[in-house]
Coordinates of C-alpha atoms and ligand atoms in Angstrom, one line a residue:
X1 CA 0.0 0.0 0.0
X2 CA 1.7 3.6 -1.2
X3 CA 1.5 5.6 2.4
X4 CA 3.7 8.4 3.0
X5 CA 5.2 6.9 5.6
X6 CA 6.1 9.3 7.8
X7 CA 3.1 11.0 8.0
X8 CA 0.8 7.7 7.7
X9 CA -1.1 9.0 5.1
X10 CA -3.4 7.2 2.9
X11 CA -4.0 7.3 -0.4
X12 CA -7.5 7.0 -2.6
X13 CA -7.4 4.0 -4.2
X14 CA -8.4 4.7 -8.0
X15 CA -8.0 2.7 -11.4
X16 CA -5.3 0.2 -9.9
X17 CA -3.1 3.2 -8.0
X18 CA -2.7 5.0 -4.9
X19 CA -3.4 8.4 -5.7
X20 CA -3.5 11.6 -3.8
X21 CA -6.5 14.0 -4.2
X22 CA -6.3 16.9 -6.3
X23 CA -7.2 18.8 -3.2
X24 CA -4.1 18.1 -1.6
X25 CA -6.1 18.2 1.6
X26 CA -6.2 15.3 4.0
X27 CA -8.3 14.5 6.9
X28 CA -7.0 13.2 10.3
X29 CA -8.9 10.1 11.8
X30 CA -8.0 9.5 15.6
X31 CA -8.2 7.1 18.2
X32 CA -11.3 7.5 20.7
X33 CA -9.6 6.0 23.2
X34 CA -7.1 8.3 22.9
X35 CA -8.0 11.2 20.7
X36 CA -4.3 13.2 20.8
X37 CA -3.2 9.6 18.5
X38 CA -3.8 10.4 15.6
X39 CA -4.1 6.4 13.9
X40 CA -3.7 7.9 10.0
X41 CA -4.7 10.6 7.5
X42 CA -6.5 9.6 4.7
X43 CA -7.2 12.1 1.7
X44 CA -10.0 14.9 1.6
X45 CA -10.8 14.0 -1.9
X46 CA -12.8 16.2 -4.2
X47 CA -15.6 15.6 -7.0
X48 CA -13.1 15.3 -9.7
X49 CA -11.2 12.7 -7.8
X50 CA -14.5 10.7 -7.5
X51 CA -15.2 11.0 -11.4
X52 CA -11.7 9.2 -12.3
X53 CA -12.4 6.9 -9.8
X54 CA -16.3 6.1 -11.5
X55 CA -14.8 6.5 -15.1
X56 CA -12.3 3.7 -14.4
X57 CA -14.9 1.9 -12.9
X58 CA -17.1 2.0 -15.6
X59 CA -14.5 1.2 -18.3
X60 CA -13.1 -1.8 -15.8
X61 CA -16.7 -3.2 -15.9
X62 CA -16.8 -3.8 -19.6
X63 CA -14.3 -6.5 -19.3
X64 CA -14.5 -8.0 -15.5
X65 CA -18.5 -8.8 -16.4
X66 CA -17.3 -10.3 -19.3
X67 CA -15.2 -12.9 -17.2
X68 CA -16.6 -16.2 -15.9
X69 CA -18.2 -16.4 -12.3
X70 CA -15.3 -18.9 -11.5
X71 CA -12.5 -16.5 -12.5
X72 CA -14.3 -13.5 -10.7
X73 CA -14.5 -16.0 -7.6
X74 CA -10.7 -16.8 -8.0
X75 CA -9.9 -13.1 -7.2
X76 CA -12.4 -12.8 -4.4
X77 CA -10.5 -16.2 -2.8
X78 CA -6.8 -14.4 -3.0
X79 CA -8.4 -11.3 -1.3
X80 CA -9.5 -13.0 1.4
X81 CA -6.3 -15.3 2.1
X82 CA -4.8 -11.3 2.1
X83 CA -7.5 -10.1 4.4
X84 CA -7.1 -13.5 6.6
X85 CA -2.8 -12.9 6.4
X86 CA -3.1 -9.2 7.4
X87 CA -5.9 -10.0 10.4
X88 CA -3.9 -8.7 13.2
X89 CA -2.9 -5.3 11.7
X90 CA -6.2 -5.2 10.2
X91 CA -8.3 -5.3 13.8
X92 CA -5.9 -3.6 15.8
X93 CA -6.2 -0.4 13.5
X94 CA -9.9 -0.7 13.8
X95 CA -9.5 -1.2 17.6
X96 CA -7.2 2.1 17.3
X97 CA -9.5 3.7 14.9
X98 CA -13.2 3.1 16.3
X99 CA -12.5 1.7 19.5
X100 CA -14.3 -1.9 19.2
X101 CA -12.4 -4.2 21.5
X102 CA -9.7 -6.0 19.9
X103 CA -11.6 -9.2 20.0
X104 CA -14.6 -8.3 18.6
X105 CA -12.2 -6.1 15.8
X106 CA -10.6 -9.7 15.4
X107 CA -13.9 -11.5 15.2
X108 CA -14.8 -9.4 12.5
X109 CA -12.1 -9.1 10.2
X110 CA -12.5 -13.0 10.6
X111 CA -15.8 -12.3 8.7
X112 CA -14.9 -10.2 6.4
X113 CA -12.7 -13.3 5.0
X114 CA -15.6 -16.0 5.0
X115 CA -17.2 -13.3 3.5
X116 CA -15.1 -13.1 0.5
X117 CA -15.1 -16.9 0.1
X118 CA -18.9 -17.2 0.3
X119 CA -19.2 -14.9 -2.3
X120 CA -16.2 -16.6 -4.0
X121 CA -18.5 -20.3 -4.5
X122 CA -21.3 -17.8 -5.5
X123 CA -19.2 -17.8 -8.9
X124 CA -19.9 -21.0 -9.7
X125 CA -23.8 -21.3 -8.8
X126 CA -26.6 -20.7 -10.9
X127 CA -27.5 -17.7 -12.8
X128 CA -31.2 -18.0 -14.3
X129 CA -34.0 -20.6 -14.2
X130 CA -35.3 -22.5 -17.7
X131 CA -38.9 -21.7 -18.0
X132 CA -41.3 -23.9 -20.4
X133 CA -42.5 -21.8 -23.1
X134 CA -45.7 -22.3 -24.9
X135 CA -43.8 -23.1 -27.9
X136 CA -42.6 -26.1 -27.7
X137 CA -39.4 -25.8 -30.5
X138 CA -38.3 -22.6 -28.4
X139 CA -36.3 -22.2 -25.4
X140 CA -36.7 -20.0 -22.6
X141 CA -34.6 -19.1 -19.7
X142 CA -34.0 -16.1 -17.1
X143 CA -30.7 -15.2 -16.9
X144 CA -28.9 -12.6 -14.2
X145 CA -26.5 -9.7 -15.0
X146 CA -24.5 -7.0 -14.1
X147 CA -25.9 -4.0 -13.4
X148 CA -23.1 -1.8 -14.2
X149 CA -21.3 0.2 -11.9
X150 CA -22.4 0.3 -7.8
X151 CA -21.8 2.6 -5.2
X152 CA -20.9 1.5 -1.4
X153 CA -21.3 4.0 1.0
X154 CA -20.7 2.8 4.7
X155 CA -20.3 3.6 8.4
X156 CA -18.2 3.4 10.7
X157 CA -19.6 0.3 13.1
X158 CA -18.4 -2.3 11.1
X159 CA -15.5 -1.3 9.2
X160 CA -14.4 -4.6 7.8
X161 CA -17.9 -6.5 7.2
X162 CA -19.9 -4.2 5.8
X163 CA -18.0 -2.6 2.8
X164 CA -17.8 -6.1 2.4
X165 CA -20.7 -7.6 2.5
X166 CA -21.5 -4.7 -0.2
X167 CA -18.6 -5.2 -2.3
X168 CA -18.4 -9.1 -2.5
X169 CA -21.7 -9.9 -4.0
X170 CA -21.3 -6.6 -6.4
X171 CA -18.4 -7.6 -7.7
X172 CA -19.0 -11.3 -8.2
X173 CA -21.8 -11.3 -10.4
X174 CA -19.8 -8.7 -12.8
X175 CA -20.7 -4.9 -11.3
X176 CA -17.3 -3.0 -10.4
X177 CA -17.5 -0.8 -7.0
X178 CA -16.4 2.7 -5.8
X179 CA -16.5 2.4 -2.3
X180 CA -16.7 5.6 0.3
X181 CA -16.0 4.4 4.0
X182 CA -17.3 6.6 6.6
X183 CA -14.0 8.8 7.3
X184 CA -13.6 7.9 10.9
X185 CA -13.2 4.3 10.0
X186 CA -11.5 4.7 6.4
X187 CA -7.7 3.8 7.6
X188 CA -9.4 0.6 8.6
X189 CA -11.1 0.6 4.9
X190 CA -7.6 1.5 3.1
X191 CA -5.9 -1.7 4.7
X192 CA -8.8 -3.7 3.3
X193 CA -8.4 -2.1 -0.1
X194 CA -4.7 -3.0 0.1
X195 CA -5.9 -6.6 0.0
X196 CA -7.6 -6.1 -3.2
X197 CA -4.8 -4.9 -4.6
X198 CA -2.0 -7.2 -3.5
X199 CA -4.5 -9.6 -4.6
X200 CA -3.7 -8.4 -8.1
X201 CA -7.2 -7.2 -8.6
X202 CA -7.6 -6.2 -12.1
X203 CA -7.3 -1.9 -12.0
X204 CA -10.2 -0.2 -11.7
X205 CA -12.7 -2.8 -11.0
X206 CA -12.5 -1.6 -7.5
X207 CA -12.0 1.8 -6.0
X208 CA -11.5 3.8 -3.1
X209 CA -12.4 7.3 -2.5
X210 CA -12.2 8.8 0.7
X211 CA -13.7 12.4 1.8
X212 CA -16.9 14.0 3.0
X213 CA -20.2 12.3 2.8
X214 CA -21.5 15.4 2.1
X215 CA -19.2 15.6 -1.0
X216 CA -18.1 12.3 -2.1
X217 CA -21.2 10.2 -1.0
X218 CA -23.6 12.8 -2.1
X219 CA -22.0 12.9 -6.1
X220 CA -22.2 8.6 -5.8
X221 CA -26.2 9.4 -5.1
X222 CA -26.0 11.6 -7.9
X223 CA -24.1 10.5 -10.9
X224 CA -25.7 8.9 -13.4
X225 CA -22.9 6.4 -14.2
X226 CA -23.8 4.5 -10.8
X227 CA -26.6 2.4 -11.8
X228 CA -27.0 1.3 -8.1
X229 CA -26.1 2.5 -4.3
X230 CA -25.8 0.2 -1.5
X231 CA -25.8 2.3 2.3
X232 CA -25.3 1.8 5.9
X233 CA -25.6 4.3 8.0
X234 CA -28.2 6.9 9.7
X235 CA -32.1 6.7 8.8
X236 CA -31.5 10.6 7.6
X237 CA -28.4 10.4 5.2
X238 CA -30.1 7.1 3.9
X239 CA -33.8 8.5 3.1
X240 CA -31.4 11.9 1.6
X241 CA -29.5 9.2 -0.7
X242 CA -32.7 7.3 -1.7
X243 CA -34.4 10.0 -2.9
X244 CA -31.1 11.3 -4.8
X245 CA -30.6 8.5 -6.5
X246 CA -34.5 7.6 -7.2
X247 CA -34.6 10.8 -9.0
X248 CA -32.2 9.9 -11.4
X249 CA -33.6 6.4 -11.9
X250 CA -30.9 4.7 -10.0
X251 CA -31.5 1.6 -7.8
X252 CA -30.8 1.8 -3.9
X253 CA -30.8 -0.1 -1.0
X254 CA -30.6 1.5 2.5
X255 CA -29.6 -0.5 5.8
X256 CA -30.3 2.3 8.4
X257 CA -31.8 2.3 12.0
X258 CA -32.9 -0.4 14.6
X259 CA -34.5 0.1 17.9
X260 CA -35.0 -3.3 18.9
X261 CA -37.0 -5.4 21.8
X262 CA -36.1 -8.3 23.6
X263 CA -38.9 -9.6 25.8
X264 CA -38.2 -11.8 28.7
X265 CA -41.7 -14.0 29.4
X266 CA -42.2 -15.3 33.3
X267 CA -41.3 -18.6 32.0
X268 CA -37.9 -18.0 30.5
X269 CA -34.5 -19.0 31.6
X270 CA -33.8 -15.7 33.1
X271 CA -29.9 -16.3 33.3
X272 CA -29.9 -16.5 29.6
X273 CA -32.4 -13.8 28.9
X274 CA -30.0 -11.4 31.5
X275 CA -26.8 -12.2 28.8
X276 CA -28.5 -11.8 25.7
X277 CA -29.4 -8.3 27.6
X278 CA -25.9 -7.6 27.9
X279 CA -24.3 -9.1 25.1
X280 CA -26.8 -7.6 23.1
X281 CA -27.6 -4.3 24.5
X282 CA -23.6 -3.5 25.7
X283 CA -21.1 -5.2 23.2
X284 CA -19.4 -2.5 20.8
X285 CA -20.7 -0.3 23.4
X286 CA -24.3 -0.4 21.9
X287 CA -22.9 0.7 18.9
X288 CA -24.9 -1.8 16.5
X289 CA -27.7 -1.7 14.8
X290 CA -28.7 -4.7 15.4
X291 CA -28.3 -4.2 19.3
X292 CA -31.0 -4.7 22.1
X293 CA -31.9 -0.8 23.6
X294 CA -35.4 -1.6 24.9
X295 CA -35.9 -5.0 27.4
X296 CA -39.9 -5.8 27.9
X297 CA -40.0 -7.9 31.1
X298 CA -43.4 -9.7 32.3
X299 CA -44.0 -8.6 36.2
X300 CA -43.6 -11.9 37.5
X301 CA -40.2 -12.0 36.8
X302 CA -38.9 -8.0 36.5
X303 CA -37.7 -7.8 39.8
X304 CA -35.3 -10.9 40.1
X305 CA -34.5 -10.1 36.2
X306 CA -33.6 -6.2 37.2
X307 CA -31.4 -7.8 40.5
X308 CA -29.7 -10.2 38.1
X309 CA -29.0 -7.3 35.5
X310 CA -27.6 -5.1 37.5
X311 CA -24.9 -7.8 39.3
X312 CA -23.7 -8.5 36.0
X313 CA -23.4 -5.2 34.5
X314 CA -21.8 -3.8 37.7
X315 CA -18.9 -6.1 37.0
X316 CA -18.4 -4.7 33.7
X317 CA -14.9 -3.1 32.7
X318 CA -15.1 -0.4 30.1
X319 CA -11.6 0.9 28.7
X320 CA -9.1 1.3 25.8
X321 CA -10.2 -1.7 23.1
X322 CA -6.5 -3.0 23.1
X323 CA -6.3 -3.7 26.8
X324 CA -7.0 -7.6 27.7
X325 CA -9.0 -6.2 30.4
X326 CA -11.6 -4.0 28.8
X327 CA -14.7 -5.8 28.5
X328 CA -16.4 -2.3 26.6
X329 CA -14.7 0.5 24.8
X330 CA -15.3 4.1 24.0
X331 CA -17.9 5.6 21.7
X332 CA -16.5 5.9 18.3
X333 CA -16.3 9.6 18.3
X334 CA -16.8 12.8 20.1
X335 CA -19.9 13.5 18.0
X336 CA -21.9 9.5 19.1
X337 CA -20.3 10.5 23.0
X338 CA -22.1 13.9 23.0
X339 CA -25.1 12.4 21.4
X340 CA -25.0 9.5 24.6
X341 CA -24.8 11.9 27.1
X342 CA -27.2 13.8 25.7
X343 CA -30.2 10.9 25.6
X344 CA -29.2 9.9 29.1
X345 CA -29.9 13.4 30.1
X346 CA -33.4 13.4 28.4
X347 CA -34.0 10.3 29.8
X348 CA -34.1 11.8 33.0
X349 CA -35.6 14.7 32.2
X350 CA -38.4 12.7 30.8
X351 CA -38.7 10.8 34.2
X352 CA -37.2 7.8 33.6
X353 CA -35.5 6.3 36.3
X354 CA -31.6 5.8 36.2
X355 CA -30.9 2.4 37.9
X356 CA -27.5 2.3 37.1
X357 CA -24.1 4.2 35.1
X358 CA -25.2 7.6 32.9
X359 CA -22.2 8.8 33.5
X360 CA -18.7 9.5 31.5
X361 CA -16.0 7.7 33.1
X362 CA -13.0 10.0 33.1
X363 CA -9.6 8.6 31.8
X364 CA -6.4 10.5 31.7
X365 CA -6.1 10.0 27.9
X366 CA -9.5 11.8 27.7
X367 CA -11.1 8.8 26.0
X368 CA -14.6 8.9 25.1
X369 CA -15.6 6.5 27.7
X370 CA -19.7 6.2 29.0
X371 CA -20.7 3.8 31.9
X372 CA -23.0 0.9 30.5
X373 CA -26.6 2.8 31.7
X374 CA -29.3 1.2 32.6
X375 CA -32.9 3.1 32.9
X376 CA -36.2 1.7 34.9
X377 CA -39.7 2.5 34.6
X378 CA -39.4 3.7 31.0
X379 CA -42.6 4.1 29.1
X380 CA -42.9 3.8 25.0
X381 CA -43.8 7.4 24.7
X382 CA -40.6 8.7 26.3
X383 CA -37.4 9.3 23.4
X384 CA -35.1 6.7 24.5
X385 CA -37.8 4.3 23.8
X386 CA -38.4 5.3 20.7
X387 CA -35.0 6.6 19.4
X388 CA -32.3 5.1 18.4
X389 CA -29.8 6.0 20.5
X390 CA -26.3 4.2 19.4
X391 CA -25.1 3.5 23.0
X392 CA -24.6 1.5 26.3
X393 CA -28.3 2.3 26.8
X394 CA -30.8 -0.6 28.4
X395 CA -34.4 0.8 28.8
X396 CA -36.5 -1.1 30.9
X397 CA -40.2 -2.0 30.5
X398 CA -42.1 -3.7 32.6
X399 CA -45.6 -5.6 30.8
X400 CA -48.2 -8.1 32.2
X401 CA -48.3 -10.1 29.3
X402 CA -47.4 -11.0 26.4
X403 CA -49.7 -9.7 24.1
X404 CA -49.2 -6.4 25.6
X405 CA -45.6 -7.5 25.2
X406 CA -45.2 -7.8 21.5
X407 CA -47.7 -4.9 21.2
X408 CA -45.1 -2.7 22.7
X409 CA -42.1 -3.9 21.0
X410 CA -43.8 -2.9 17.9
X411 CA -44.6 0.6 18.9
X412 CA -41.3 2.5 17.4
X413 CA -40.5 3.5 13.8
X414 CA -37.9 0.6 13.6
X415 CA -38.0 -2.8 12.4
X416 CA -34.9 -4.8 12.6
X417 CA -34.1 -7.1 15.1
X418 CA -36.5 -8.6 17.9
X419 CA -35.8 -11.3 20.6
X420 CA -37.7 -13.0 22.8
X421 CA -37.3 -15.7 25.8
X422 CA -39.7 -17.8 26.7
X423 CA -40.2 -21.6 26.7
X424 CA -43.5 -21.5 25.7
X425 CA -44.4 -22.8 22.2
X426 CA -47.7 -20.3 22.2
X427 CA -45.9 -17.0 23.2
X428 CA -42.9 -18.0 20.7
X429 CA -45.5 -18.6 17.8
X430 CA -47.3 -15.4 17.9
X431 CA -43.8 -14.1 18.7
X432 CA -43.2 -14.9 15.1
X433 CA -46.0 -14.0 13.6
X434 CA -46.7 -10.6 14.8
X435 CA -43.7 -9.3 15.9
X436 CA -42.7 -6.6 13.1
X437 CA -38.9 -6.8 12.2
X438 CA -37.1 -8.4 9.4
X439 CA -34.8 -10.3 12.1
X440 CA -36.5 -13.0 14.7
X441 CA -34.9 -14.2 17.2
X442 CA -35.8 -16.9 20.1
X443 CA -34.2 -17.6 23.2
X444 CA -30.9 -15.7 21.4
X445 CA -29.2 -12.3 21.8
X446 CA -31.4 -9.5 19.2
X447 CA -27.3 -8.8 17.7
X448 CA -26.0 -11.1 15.5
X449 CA -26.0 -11.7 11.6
X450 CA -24.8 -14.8 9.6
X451 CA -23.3 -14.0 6.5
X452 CA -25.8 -16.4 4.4
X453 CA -29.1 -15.6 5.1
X454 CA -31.1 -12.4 4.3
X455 CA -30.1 -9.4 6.4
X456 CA -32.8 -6.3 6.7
X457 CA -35.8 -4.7 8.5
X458 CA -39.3 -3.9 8.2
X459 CA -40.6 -0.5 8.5
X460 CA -37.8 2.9 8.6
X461 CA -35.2 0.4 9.2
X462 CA -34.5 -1.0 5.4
X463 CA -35.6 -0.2 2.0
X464 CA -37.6 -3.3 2.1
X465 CA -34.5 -4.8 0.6
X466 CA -32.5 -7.5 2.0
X467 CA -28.4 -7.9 2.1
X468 CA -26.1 -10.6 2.2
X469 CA -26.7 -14.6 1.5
X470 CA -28.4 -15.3 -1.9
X471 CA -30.3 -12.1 -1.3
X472 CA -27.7 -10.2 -2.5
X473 CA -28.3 -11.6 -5.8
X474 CA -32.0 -9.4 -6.1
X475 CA -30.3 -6.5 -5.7
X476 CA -26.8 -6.6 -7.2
X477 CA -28.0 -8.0 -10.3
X478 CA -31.0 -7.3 -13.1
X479 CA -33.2 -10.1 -14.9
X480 CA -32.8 -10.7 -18.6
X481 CA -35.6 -13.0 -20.4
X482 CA -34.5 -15.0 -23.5
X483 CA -36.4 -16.2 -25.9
X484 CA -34.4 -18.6 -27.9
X485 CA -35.5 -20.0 -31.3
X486 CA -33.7 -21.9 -33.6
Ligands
NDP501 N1 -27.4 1.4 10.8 C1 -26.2 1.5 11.2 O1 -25.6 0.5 11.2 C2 -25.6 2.8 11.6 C3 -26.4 3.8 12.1 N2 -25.8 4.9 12.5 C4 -26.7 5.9 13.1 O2 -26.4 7.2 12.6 C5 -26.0 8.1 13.5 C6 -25.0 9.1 13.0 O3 -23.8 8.5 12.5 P1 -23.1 9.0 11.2 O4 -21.8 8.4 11.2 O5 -23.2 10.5 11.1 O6 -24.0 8.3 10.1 P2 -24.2 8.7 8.6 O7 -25.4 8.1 8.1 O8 -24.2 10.2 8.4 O9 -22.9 8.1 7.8 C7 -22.9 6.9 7.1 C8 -22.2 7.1 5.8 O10 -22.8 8.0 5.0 C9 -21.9 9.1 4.5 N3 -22.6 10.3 4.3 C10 -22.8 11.4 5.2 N4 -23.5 12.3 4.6 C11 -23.8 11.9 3.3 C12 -24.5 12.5 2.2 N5 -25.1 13.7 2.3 N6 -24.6 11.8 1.1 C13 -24.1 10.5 1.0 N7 -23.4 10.0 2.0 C14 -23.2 10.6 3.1 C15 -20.9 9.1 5.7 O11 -19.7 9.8 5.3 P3 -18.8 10.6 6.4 O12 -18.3 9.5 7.4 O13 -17.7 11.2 5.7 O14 -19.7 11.5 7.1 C16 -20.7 7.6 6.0 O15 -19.9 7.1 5.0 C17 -25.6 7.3 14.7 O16 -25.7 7.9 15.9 C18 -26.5 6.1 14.6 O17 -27.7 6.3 15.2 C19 -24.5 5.2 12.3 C20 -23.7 4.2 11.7 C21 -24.2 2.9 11.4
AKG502 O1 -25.0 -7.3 14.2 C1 -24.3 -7.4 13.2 O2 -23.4 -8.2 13.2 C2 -24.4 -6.4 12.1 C3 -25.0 -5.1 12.5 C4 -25.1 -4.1 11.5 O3 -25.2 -4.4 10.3 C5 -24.9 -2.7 11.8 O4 -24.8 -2.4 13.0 O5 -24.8 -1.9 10.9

């Protein structure tokens, strides 16, 4: 990868070469833990940078689409034996760069590379259906193609897996990519766009363009060479980018918000239900959207659940991501920190009442460090039941039954992820059927995605499209009919 090294500053990946932008300005992405460390500078690229980068992309398409599936898969295998060599490196700059414990950075660089090899095999499957046509001396078949070029825009959460779970399935059924990372994760993007290239990846089939969303995600949205835009991120910039690129007659799919439920029935194995609380609600410091914020207990149980909660998240240790000992790191950024404190304080405000945490922790590096906050006695009208807050946030709610259960769980805006524990085959069946997210989860923690099945919400949370696993296919590909007669 062509850094200057003494400065550690990265370069925009475009047409097969590190280049710098024509701005010449760069943009400093530092180390919440720490936020004097500055981890790298990657460039403050401009409009003109980002056409090259689509132009390449566009010509680069003409001949990777006309490759087979198996030779677009071979590439996708030698990125991820790059992605699996580089794993250490990889996850301790994300560690350093967004603060996710070194573990779970590990964990998902790990995915990033089963990734690329699911989406490798995808090469070699099918690409259409035969259909019997009404003539019987004709044949008739569907057959899948590219759609051209695609946009990735992504955020910060999950720097590895999702530009990758965007770019894999783009790329293998023939589209080339220009991918903007959010800026406070894009060192971490950079080293996975050094795998692509020391893959030998053929130039231009894959780009990197780094800079303001407001700038270089915005002219993705708008230029009419991107047939498609994939996005992560907040339900704002994603409705913004929808309706920019549906008024050109561009495709989009958006991944945006959650605010999801996990509802702990009287006859549930409480000690479970409590870690699927915490794992859920606390890992990556809530910082997922995927992740449990609002826990609906039946009053039969919500007192010995509350008393369980609380011993367990008492004895967790919040700190910098690299130390062995940190069980929960810092906010990503100054900005999500302010925004924490800030729903804790209206939370309280609101009348909510604060069982345990709420508070920064103070730290001599200044890290961006909240205590993992726990709220009782919160009602579904209040804003931290209805927002999504991006936290160490648990809001408890306290239900008589289960009706009234699942009733509240789907009175937000979000539709994600929902869990529920119970042991009852009743309450878990009408669990299923009326619970309103696109993710449904029994007797398990609401976080948690596997690569090969169909990842997306209901309601403001998707665009009523799904990611990952064969879904992929609907949306990174278009439908051709032929009619074949001899
Ligand atoms: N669903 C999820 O997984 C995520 C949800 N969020 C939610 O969003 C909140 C804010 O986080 P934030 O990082 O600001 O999220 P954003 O939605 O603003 O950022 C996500 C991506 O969009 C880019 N972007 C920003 N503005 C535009 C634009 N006008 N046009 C196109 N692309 C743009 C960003 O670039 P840049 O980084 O340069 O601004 C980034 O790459 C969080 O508190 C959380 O609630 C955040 C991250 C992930
Ligand atoms: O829970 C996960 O593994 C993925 C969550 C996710 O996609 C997100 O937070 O953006």
């Amino acid at each position: 990868m062509k850094t200057t090294t003494e400065t550690n500053t990265f370069l925009n990946y475009i047409n097969g070469k590190w280049s710098a932008s024509d701005s010449r300005e760069v943009i400093e992405s530092t180390n919440p833990a720490n936020p004097s460390e500055i981890v790298g500078s990657v460039q403050n690229s401009s409009a003109q940078d980002l056409d090259l980068a689509v132009q390449a992309a566009s010509e680069a398409q003409k001949k990777w689409k006309k490759l087979s599936g198996a030779e677009r898969g071979n590439y996708l295998f030698k990125v991820a034996d790059k992605l699996e060599a580089n794993i250490d490196d990889i996850a301790e700059t994300m560690t350093r760069e967004m603060g996710k414990t070194l573990p779970e950075a590990k964990g998902e660089t790990a995915r990033g590379v089963a990734i690329l090899r699911y989406y490798a095999g995808e090469g070699m499957r099918k690409e259409g259906d035969v259909i019997p046509s009404t003539d019987s001396s004709a044949l008739m078949f569907s057959k899948r193609v590219p759609l051209g070029v695609v946009g990735v825009i992504t955020p910060w959460n999950f720097p590895v897996a999702i530009p990758l779970w965007k770019s894999a399935p783009a790329l293998i059924y023939g589209n080339s990519v220009v991918l903007k990372p959010a800026t406070e994760a894009a060192v971490t993007a950079a080293k996975v766009m050094d795998c692509f290239d020391q893959a030998g990846f053929p130039e231009g089939v894959i780009n990197l363009v780094t800079g303001k969303g407001s700038v270089i995600g915005q002219g993705l949205a708008e230029n009419k060479q991107v047939t498609a835009v994939t996005f992560t991120g907040s339900n704002a910039t994603g409705n913004h980018i929808g309706k920019t690129v549906a008024a050109r007659g561009g495709k989009y799919q958006l991944e945006m918000g959650g605010k999801n439920p996990i509802i702990v029935a009287e006859d549930c194995d409480l000690d479970l239900a409590v870690d699927a609380a915490i794992s859920g609600g606390l890992k990556s410091t809530g910082q997922k959207c995927t992740c449990s914020s609002r826990v609906i207990v039946q009053k039969g149980v919500y007192e010995k659940f509350k008393q369980k909660l609380l011993a367990k998240v008492e004895a967790i240790s919040v700190g910098d991501g690299l130390k062995e000992t940190s069980w929960m790191g810092p906010c990503a950024t100054k900005g999500q920190f302010e925004t924490v404190k800030n729903y804790i304080e209206v939370g309280q405000k609101e009348g909510a009442e604060l069982l345990f945490g709420g508070e920064p922790i103070s730290d001599e590096n200044g890290g961006y460090y909240i205590e993992p906050t726990i709220f009782d006695k919160v009602s579904s009208s209040m804003t931290i039941a209805q927002e999504e807050i991006f936290g160490p946030v648990l809001a408890l709610m306290e239900v008589e039954t289960i009706e009234e259960a699942i009733e509240l769980a789907n009175d937000v805006e979000f539709g994600l992820s929902a869990s529920i524990f119970s042991k009852n085959i009743d309450h878990i069946l009408s669990f299923i059927d009326d619970i309103e997210a696109g993710l449904v989860r029994i007797n398990s923690e609401t976080a948690g995605v596997e690569l090969q099945a169909p990842f997306g919400g209901m309601k403001a949370s998707s665009s009523y499209s799904r990611e990952q696993g064969e879904a992929a296919k609907e949306f990174f590909t278009t439908m051709k009919t032929v009619f074949l007669k001899g």
